[in-house]
mmCIF file of C-alpha atoms in Angstrom:
data_model
loop_
_atom_site.group_PDB
_atom_site.id
_atom_site.type_symbol
_atom_site.label_atom_id
_atom_site.label_comp_id
_atom_site.label_asym_id
_atom_site.label_seq_id
_atom_site.Cartn_x
_atom_site.Cartn_y
_atom_site.Cartn_z
ATOM 1 C CA UNK N 1 -3.412 6.875 -8.954
ATOM 2 C CA UNK N 2 -3.649 10.637 -8.747
ATOM 3 C CA UNK N 3 -2.570 13.101 -6.064
ATOM 4 C CA UNK N 4 -5.212 15.828 -5.646
ATOM 5 C CA UNK N 5 -6.537 18.529 -3.318
ATOM 6 C CA UNK N 6 -10.185 18.538 -2.228
ATOM 7 C CA UNK N 7 -11.624 21.894 -3.356
ATOM 8 C CA UNK N 8 -15.247 21.625 -2.303
ATOM 9 C CA UNK N 9 -18.278 19.410 -1.927
ATOM 10 C CA UNK N 10 -21.073 18.696 -4.393
ATOM 11 C CA UNK N 11 -24.727 18.750 -3.329
ATOM 12 C CA UNK N 12 -27.354 17.038 -5.456
ATOM 13 C CA UNK N 13 -31.031 16.450 -4.751
ATOM 14 C CA UNK N 14 -31.367 13.942 -7.613
ATOM 15 C CA UNK N 15 -28.683 11.322 -8.215
ATOM 16 C CA UNK N 16 -28.024 7.795 -9.391
ATOM 17 C CA UNK N 17 -28.685 5.214 -6.673
ATOM 18 C CA UNK N 18 -24.970 4.326 -6.520
ATOM 19 C CA UNK N 19 -24.291 7.853 -5.211
ATOM 20 C CA UNK N 20 -26.952 7.836 -2.482
ATOM 21 C CA UNK N 21 -25.505 8.421 1.019
ATOM 22 C CA UNK N 22 -22.042 9.136 -0.426
ATOM 23 C CA UNK N 23 -20.083 12.399 -0.266
ATOM 24 C CA UNK N 24 -18.916 13.734 -3.618
ATOM 25 C CA UNK N 25 -16.082 16.265 -3.808
ATOM 26 C CA UNK N 26 -14.550 18.510 -6.453
ATOM 27 C CA UNK N 27 -10.857 17.658 -6.585
ATOM 28 C CA UNK N 28 -7.910 19.364 -8.299
ATOM 29 C CA UNK N 29 -5.148 17.019 -9.511
ATOM 30 C CA UNK N 30 -1.635 17.994 -8.363
ATOM 31 C CA UNK N 31 1.886 17.260 -9.546
ATOM 32 C CA UNK N 32 4.587 15.875 -7.211
ATOM 33 C CA UNK N 33 5.359 19.425 -6.069
ATOM 34 C CA UNK N 34 1.663 19.763 -5.072
ATOM 35 C CA UNK N 35 1.004 22.347 -7.774
ATOM 36 C CA UNK N 36 -2.318 22.207 -9.706
ATOM 37 C CA UNK N 37 -2.224 20.357 -13.014
ATOM 38 C CA UNK N 38 -5.053 19.570 -15.420
ATOM 39 C CA UNK N 39 -8.788 19.960 -14.948
ATOM 40 C CA UNK N 40 -10.820 19.480 -11.789
ATOM 41 C CA UNK N 41 -12.680 16.186 -11.316
ATOM 42 C CA UNK N 42 -15.473 14.808 -9.172
ATOM 43 C CA UNK N 43 -14.671 11.966 -6.777
ATOM 44 C CA UNK N 44 -16.672 9.958 -4.263
ATOM 45 C CA UNK N 45 -15.168 10.040 -0.769
ATOM 46 C CA UNK N 46 -13.921 6.681 0.460
ATOM 47 C CA UNK N 47 -11.536 8.026 3.125
ATOM 48 C CA UNK N 48 -13.460 10.602 5.216
ATOM 49 C CA UNK N 49 -11.639 13.480 3.494
ATOM 50 C CA UNK N 50 -12.478 17.143 3.890
ATOM 51 C CA UNK N 51 -12.067 20.370 1.943
ATOM 52 C CA UNK N 52 -8.388 21.321 1.724
ATOM 53 C CA UNK N 53 -7.063 17.779 2.252
ATOM 54 C CA UNK N 54 -4.418 16.338 -0.078
ATOM 55 C CA UNK N 55 -5.768 12.958 -1.181
ATOM 56 C CA UNK N 56 -4.950 9.876 -3.218
ATOM 57 C CA UNK N 57 -7.437 9.203 -6.021
ATOM 58 C CA UNK N 58 -8.127 5.992 -7.902
ATOM 59 C CA UNK N 59 -9.761 6.566 -11.275
ATOM 60 C CA UNK N 60 -10.926 3.105 -12.285
ATOM 61 C CA UNK N 61 -14.236 1.380 -11.588
ATOM 62 C CA UNK N 62 -12.912 -1.920 -10.244
ATOM 63 C CA UNK N 63 -10.696 -0.159 -7.712
ATOM 64 C CA UNK N 64 -13.568 2.135 -6.740
ATOM 65 C CA UNK N 65 -15.675 -0.904 -5.844
ATOM 66 C CA UNK N 66 -12.887 -2.234 -3.613
ATOM 67 C CA UNK N 67 -12.296 1.109 -1.849
ATOM 68 C CA UNK N 68 -16.025 1.588 -1.209
ATOM 69 C CA UNK N 69 -16.462 -2.108 -0.283
ATOM 70 C CA UNK N 70 -19.427 -2.586 -2.628
ATOM 71 C CA UNK N 71 -19.104 -4.878 -5.650
ATOM 72 C CA UNK N 72 -22.502 -3.775 -6.995
ATOM 73 C CA UNK N 73 -21.483 -0.194 -7.838
ATOM 74 C CA UNK N 74 -21.477 0.393 -11.576
ATOM 75 C CA UNK N 75 -21.721 4.177 -11.932
ATOM 76 C CA UNK N 76 -18.753 5.193 -9.750
ATOM 77 C CA UNK N 77 -15.281 5.416 -11.229
ATOM 78 C CA UNK N 78 -13.288 8.106 -9.367
ATOM 79 C CA UNK N 79 -12.823 7.601 -5.606
ATOM 80 C CA UNK N 80 -10.775 9.162 -2.823
ATOM 81 C CA UNK N 81 -8.796 6.187 -1.514
ATOM 82 C CA UNK N 82 -6.671 7.906 1.137
ATOM 83 C CA UNK N 83 -5.581 11.137 2.783
ATOM 84 C CA UNK N 84 -1.926 12.064 2.181
ATOM 85 C CA UNK N 85 0.101 13.349 5.117
ATOM 86 C CA UNK N 86 3.201 14.267 3.123
ATOM 87 C CA UNK N 87 4.952 13.692 -0.171
ATOM 88 C CA UNK N 88 8.721 13.048 -0.049
ATOM 89 C CA UNK N 89 10.839 12.628 -3.126
ATOM 90 C CA UNK N 90 14.514 12.510 -3.915
ATOM 91 C CA UNK N 91 15.832 14.717 -6.694
#
C-alpha cells in the first residue's frame, strides 16, 4: 500500500473499456511525514477522492478488482482504496 496525495484528474476521450465511467487521478506518493517521494502515478478512484486528498493506494491487480468490485477488470492495477484522515506514528 502507498500513501499519496491526489494532484489532479486525467481526461481521456479514448480509453480501454475497463476505464470507462471511472475517474482517473494523478497521484504523488508520500512518505510517512507526508512529503513527496518518487514519481507521480495514475490511479483509478475507488473511494470518491478529490484533488488535494491524502489517499491510500493499492498497486496490484487482484486488490484493484476487489476495491472496484469487478472481477472482470484486467487492465487496472493502481487504485485509490481509501481517503486518509490523519497519519499518526510514534518515534
